Short mmCIF file of C-alpha atoms and ligand atoms in Angstrom, two decimals:
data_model
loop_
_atom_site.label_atom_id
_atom_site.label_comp_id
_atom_site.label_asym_id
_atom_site.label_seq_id
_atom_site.Cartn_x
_atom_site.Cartn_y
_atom_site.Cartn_z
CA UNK A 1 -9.47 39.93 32.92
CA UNK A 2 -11.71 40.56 35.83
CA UNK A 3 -12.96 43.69 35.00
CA UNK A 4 -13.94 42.49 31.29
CA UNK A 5 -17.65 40.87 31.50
CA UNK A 6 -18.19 37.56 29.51
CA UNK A 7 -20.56 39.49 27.70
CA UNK A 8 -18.03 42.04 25.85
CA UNK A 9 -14.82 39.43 25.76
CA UNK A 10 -13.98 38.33 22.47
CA UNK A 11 -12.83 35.01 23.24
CA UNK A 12 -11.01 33.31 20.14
CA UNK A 13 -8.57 30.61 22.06
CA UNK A 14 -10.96 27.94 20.80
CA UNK A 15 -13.91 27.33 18.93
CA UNK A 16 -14.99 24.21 22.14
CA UNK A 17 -15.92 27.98 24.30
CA UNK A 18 -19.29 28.41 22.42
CA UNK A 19 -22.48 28.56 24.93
CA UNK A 20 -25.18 26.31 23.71
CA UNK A 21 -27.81 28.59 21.88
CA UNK A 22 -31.78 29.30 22.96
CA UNK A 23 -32.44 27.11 20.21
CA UNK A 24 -29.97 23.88 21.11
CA UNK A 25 -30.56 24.41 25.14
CA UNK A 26 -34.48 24.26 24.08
CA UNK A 27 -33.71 21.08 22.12
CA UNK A 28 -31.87 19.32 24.67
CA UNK A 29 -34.45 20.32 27.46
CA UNK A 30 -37.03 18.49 25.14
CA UNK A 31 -35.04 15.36 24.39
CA UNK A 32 -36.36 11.94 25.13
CA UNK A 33 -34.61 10.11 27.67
CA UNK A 34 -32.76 6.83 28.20
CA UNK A 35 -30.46 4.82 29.81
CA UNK A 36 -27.56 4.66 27.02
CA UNK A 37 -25.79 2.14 28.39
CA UNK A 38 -28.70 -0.18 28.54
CA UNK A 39 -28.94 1.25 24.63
CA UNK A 40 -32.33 2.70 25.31
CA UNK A 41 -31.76 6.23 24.87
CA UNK A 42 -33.64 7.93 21.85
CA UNK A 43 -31.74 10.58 21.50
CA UNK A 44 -28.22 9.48 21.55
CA UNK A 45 -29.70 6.50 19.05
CA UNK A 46 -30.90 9.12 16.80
CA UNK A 47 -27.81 10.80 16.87
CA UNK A 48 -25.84 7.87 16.00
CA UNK A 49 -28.07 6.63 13.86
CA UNK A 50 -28.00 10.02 11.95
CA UNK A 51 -24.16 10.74 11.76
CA UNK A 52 -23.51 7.07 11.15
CA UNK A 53 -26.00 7.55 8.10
CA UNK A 54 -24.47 11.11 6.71
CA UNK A 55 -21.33 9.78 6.51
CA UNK A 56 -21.74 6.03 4.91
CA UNK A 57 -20.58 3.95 7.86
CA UNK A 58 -22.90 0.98 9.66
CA UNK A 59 -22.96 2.17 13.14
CA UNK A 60 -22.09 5.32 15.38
CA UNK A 61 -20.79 5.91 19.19
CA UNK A 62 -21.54 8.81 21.14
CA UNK A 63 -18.34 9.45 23.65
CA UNK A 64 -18.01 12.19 25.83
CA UNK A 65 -15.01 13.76 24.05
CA UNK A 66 -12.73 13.66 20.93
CA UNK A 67 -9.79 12.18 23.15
CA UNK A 68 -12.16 9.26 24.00
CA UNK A 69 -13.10 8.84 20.80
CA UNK A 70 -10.05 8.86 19.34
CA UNK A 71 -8.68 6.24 22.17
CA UNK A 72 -11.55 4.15 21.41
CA UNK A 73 -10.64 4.02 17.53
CA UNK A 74 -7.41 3.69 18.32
CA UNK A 75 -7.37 0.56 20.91
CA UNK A 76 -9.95 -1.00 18.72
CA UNK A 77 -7.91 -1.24 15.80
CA UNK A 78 -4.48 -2.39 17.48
CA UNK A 79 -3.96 -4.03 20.48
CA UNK A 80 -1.15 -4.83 23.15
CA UNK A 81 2.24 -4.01 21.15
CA UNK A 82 0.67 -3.12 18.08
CA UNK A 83 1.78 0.93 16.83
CA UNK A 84 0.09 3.48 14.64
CA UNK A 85 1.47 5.66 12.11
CA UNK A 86 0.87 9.32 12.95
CA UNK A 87 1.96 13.26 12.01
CA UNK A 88 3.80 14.77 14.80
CA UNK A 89 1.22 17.19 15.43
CA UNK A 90 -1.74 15.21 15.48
CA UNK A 91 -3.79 15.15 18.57
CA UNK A 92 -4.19 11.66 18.79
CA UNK A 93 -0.33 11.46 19.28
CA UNK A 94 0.82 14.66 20.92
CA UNK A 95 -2.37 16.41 22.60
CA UNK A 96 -4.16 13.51 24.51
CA UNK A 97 -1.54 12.84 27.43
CA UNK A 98 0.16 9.59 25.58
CA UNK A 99 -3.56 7.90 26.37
CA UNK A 100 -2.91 5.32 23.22
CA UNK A 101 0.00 4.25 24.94
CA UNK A 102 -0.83 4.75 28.68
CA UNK A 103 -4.23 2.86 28.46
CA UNK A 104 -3.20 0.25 25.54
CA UNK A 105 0.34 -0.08 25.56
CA UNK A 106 -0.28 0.98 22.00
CA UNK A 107 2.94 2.36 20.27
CA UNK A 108 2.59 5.36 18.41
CA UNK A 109 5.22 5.55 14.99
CA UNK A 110 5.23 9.39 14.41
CA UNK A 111 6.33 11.33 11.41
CA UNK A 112 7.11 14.90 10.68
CA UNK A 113 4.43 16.76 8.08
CA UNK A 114 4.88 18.51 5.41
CA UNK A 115 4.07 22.44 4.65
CA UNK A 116 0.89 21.53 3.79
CA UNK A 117 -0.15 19.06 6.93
CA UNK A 118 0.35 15.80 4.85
CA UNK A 119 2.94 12.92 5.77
CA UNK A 120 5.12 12.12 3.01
CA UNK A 121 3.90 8.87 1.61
CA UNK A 122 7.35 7.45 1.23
CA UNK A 123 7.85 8.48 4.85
CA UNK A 124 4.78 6.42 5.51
CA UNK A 125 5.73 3.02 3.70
CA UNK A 126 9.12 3.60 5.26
CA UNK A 127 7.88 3.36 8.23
CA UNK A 128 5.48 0.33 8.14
CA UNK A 129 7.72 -2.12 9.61
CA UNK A 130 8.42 -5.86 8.02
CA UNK A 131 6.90 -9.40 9.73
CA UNK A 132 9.82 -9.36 12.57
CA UNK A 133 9.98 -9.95 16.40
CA UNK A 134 12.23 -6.78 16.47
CA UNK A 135 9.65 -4.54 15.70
CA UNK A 136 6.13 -3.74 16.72
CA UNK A 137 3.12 -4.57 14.24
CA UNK A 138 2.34 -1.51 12.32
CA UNK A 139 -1.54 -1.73 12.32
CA UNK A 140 -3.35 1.67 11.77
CA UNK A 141 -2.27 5.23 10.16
CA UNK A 142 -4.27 7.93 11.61
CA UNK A 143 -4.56 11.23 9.70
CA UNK A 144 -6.29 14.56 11.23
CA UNK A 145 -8.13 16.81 8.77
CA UNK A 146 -8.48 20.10 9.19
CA UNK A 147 -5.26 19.81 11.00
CA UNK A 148 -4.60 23.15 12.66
CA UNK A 149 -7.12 24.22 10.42
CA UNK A 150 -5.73 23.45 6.91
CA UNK A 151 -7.60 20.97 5.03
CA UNK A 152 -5.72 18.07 3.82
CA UNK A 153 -5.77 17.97 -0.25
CA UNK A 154 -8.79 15.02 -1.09
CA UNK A 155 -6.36 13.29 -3.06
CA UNK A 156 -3.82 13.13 -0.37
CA UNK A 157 -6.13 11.29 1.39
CA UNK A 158 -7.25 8.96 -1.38
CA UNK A 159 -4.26 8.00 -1.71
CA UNK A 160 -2.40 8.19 1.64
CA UNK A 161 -5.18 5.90 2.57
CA UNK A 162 -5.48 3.90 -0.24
CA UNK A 163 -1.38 3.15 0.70
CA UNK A 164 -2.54 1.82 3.84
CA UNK A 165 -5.02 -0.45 2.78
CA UNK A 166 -2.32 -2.08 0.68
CA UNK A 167 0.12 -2.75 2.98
CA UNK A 168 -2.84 -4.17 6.11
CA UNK A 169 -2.66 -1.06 8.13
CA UNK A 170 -6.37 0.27 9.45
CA UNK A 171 -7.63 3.82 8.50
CA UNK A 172 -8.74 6.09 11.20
CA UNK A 173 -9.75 9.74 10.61
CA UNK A 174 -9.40 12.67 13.66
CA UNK A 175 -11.97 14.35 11.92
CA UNK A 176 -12.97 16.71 14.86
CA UNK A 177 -13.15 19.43 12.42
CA UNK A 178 -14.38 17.08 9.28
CA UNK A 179 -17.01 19.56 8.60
CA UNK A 180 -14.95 22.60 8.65
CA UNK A 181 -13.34 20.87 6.01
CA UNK A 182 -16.39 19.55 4.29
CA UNK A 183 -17.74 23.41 4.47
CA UNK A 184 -14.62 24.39 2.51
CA UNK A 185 -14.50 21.84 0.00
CA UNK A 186 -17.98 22.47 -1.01
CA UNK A 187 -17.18 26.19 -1.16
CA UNK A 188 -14.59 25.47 -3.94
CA UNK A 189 -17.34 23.33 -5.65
CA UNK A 190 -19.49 26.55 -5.44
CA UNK A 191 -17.31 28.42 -6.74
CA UNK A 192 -16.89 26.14 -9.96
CA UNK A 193 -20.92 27.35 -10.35
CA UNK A 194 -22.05 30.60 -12.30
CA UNK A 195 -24.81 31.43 -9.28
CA UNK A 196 -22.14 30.77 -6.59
CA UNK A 197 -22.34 34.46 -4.22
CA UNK A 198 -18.68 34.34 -2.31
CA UNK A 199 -20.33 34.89 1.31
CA UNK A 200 -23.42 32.67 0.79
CA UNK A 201 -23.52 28.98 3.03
CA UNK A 202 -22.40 26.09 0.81
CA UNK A 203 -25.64 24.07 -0.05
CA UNK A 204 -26.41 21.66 2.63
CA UNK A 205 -26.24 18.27 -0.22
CA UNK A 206 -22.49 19.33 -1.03
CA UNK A 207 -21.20 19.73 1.99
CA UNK A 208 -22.67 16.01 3.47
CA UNK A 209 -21.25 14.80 -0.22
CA UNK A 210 -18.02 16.05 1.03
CA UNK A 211 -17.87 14.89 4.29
CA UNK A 212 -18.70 11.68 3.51
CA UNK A 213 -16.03 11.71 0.01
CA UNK A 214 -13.66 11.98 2.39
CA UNK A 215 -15.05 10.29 5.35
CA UNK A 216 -15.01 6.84 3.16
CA UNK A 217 -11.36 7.08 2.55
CA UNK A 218 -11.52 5.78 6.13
CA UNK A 219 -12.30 2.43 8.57
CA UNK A 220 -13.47 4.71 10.98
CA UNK A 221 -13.94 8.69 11.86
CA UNK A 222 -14.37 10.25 14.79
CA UNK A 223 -15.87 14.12 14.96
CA UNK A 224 -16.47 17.05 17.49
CA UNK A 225 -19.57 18.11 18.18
CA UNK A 226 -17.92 20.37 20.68
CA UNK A 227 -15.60 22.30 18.41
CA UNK A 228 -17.51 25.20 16.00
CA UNK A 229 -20.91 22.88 15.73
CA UNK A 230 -21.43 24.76 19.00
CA UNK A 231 -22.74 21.97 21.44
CA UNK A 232 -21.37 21.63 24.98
CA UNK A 233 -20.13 18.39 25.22
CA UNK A 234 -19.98 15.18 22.94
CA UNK A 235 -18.23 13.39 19.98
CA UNK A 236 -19.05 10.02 17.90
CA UNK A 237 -16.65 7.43 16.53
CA UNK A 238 -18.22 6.29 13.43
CA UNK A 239 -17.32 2.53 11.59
CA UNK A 240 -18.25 -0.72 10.89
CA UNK A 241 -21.03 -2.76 13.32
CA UNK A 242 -17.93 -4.63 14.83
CA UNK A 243 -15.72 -2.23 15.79
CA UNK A 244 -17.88 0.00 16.94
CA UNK A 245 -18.96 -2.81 19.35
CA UNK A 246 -15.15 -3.38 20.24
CA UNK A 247 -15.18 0.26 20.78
CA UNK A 248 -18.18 0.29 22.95
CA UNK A 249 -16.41 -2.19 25.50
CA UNK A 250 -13.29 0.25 25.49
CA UNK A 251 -15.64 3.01 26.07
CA UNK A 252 -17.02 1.67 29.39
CA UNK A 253 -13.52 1.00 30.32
CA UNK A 254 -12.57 4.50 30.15
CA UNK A 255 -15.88 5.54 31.84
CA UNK A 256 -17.14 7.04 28.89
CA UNK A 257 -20.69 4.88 29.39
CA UNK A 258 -22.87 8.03 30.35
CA UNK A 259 -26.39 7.01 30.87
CA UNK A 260 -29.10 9.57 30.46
CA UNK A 261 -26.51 11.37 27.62
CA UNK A 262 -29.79 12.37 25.34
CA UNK A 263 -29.59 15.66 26.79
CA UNK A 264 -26.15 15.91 25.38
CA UNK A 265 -26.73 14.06 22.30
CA UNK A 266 -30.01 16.43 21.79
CA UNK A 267 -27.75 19.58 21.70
CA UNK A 268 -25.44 17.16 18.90
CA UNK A 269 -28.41 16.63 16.78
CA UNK A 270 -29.38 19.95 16.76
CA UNK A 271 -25.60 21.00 15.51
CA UNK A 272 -25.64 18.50 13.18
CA UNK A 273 -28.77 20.25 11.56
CA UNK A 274 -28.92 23.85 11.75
CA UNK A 275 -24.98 24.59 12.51
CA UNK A 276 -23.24 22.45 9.58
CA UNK A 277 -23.49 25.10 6.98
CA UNK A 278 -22.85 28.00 8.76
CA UNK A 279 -19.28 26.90 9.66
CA UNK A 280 -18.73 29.07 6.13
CA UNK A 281 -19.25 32.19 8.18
CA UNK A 282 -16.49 31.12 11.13
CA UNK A 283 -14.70 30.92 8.22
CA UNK A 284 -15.15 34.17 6.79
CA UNK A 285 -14.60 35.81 10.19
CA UNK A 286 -11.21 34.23 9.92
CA UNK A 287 -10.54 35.48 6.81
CA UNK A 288 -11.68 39.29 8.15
CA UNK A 289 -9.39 38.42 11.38
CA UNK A 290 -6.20 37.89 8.99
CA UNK A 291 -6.82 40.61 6.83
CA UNK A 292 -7.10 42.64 9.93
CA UNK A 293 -3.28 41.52 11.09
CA UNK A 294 -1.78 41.96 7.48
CA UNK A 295 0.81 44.49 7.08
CA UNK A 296 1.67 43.96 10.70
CA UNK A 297 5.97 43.62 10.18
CA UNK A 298 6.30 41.94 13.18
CA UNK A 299 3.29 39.14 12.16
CA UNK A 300 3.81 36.40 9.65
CA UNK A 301 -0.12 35.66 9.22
CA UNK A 302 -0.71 32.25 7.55
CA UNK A 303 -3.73 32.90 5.16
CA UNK A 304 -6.33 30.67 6.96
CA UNK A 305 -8.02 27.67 5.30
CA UNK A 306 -11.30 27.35 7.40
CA UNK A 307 -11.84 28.83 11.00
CA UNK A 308 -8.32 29.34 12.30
CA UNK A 309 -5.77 31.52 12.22
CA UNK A 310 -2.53 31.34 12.90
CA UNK A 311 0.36 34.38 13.32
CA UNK A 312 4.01 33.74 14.18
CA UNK A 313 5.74 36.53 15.91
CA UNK A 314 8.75 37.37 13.85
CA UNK A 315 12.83 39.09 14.39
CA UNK A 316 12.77 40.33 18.23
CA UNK A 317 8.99 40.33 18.60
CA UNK A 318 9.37 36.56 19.27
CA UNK A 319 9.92 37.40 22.75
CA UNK A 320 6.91 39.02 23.32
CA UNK A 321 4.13 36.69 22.91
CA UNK A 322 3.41 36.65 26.09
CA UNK A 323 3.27 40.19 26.23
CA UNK A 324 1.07 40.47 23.67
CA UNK A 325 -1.05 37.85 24.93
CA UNK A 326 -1.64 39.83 28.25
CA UNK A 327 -2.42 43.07 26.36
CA UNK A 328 -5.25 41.26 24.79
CA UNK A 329 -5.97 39.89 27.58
CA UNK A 330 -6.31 43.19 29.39
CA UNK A 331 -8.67 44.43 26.44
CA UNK A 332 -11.02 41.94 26.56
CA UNK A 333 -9.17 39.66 23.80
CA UNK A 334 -8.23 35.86 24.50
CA UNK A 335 -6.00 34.37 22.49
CA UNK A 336 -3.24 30.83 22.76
CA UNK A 337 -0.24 31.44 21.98
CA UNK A 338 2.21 28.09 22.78
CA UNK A 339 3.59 27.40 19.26
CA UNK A 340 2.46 30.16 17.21
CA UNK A 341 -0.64 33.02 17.95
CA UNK A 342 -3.56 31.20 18.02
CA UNK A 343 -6.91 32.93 17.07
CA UNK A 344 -9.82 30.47 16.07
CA UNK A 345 -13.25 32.07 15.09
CA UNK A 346 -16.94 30.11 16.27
CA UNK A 347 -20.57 30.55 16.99
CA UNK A 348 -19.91 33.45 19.45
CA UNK A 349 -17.90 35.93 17.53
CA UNK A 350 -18.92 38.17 15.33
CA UNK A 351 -17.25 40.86 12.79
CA UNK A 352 -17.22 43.54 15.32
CA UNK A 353 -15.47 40.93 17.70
CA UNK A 354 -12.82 40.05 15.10
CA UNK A 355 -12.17 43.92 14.68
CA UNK A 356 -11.50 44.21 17.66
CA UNK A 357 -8.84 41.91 18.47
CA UNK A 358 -7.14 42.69 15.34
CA UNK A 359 -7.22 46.77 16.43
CA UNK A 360 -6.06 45.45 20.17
CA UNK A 361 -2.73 43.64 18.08
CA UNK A 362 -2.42 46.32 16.20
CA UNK A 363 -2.12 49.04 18.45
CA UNK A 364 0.31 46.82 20.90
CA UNK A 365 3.05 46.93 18.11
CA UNK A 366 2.44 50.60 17.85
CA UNK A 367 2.78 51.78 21.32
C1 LIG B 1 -10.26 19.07 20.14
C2 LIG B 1 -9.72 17.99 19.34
C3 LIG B 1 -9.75 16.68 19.79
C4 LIG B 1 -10.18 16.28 21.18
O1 LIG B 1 -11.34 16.75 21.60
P1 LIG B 1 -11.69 16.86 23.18
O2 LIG B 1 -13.15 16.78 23.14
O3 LIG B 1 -11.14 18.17 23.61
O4 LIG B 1 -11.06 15.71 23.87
C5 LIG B 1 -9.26 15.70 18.97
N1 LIG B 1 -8.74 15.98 17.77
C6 LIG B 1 -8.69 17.23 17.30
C7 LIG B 1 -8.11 17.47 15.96
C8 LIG B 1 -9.16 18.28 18.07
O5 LIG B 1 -9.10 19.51 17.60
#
């Protein structure tokens, strides 16, 4: 990889590796400046304010990262022997180091999802447990949408949620990718329309319509500003005036109280406005990406949903991920590969990019 120059990699392992743009790093050098923990920064204000706003909850919280954020929903909601209902593969279960239970002796209930990324429902009321010392309180079901990029059906989530609310339990959304999902959704709605043009950005009104349609099926929702909305650092936790307070003490706990975090909340604000829509073109470059790898036999390619795509190495080829990964690697191409091939498409790839990693997989199987 040494020999490769940041300029000419085509770097696809995640869409967090996105350099702030001329545009955002001029925004946050301009932002007004506070003391956040005081409360007195403008710009992290405005950015809660705003998010808080687009997505029909009272107040906002601007944490350093989508763990945090999803710690801070999660210990706000349950406390000391309390457990959440959550898919296997959710990050707020299996990617954030156990931090639920570490930091809150919060119990985690996890279930195995379906094809599609959903948790049965009877798996779900199975496993809220009855009023007895034996068993930890069941308190909160967190979902995750996109989860590994597949957006979870609305009226899953309508009615997953819905389920919840009857039986007590909390709703809390991982929505680091919400507006991946939101982008996709109001694609389909596009499509229902006679001027709808296939590559065109969904208009801006349906995609906040969508974000926030799905956004209410929830007590709270955190998102990524740091995934494919392109800014360095930051997420928000979004819900009612009280638990966001709750979730503000938690927050200091953790160390998460940053103080002049405009600058970071400035590069937010600017996602939030100008790089919203254009998650539609991620998402066509993943769709170019897995056209490029079909007809590869030793790739199952799962048709992607939004901005990532994943391949599964198939019959003796399983082997050689790691091969494969290094090849790439060598030409310029990074990739993950720990379950499945992991390509995910942002800000700072481009068609020619895409064309060439799929030409680098393609030529490894031929050799
Ligand atoms: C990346 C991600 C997070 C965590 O974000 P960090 O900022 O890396 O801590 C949480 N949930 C999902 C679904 C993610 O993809």
């Amino acid at each position: 990889m040494a020999d490769i120059s940041t300029q000419s990699r085509v770097d696809l392992r995640s869409d967090t590796v996105t350099r702030p743009t001329d545009a955002m790093r001029a925004a946050m050098f301009a932002a007004p400046l506070g003391d956040d923990v005081f409360g007195d920064d403008p710009s992290v204000n405005a950015l809660q304010e705003k998010l808080a706003a687009l997505l029909g909850f009272e107040a906002a919280l601007f944490v350093p990262s989508g763990t945090q954020s999803n710690l801070c929903a999660v210990l706000s909601h349950c406390q000391r022997g309390d457990e959440y209902i959550v898919g296997q593969m959710a990050h707020c279960y299996r990617w954030e180091g156990g931090g639920a239970a570490v930091f809150g002796s919060v119990q985690p209930q996890p279930l195995a999802h379906q094809a599609d990324g959903t948790l049965l429902l009877a798996d779900i009321e199975a496993a809220i447990k009855p009023d007895d010392p034996h068993f930890a309180r069941t308190r909160l079901l967190a979902l995750e949408n996109t989860l590994g990029g597949r957006v979870i059906p609305f009226d899953y989530l309508h009615e997953a949620t819905q389920l919840a609310a009857r039986h007590g339990l909390a709703r809390h959304l991982d929505g680091a990718r919400l507006f991946n999902a939101a982008v996709a959704q109001a694609a389909q709605v596009a499509a229902g329309r006679p001027e709808a043009h296939p590559d065109a950005h969904p208009k801006r009104v349906d995609v906040v319509s969508e974000a926030r349609r799905i956004a209410q099926c929830f007590d709270t929702v955190s998102v990524c500003f740091s995934k494919g909305l392109g800014a360095p650092v930051g997420s928000a936790l979004c819900g009612s005036r009280e638990l966001i307070e709750r979730a503000r003490r938690i927050r200091k706990k953790a160390g998460g109280g940053m103080r002049q975090a405009g600058l970071l909340a400035a590069g937010a604000l600017h996602a939030l406005d100008h790089h919203v829509e254009r998650l539609a073109d991620d998402h066509a470059l993943a769709h170019r990406l897995a056209k490029g790898l079909a007809g590869i036999a030793q790739l199952a390619v799962e048709p992607p949903q939004t901005n990532i795509v994943f391949a599964d190495l198939v019959g003796p080829a399983r082997e050689r991920s790691d091969a494969l990964l290094a090849h790439l690697a060598a030409r310029g191409v990074l990739a993950t590969g720990l379950y499945s091939l992991r390509f995910v498409t942002h800000l700072d790839v481009d068609a020619a990019g895409v064309d060439r990693a799929a030409a680098a997989v393609r030529e490894f199987f031929e050799a």
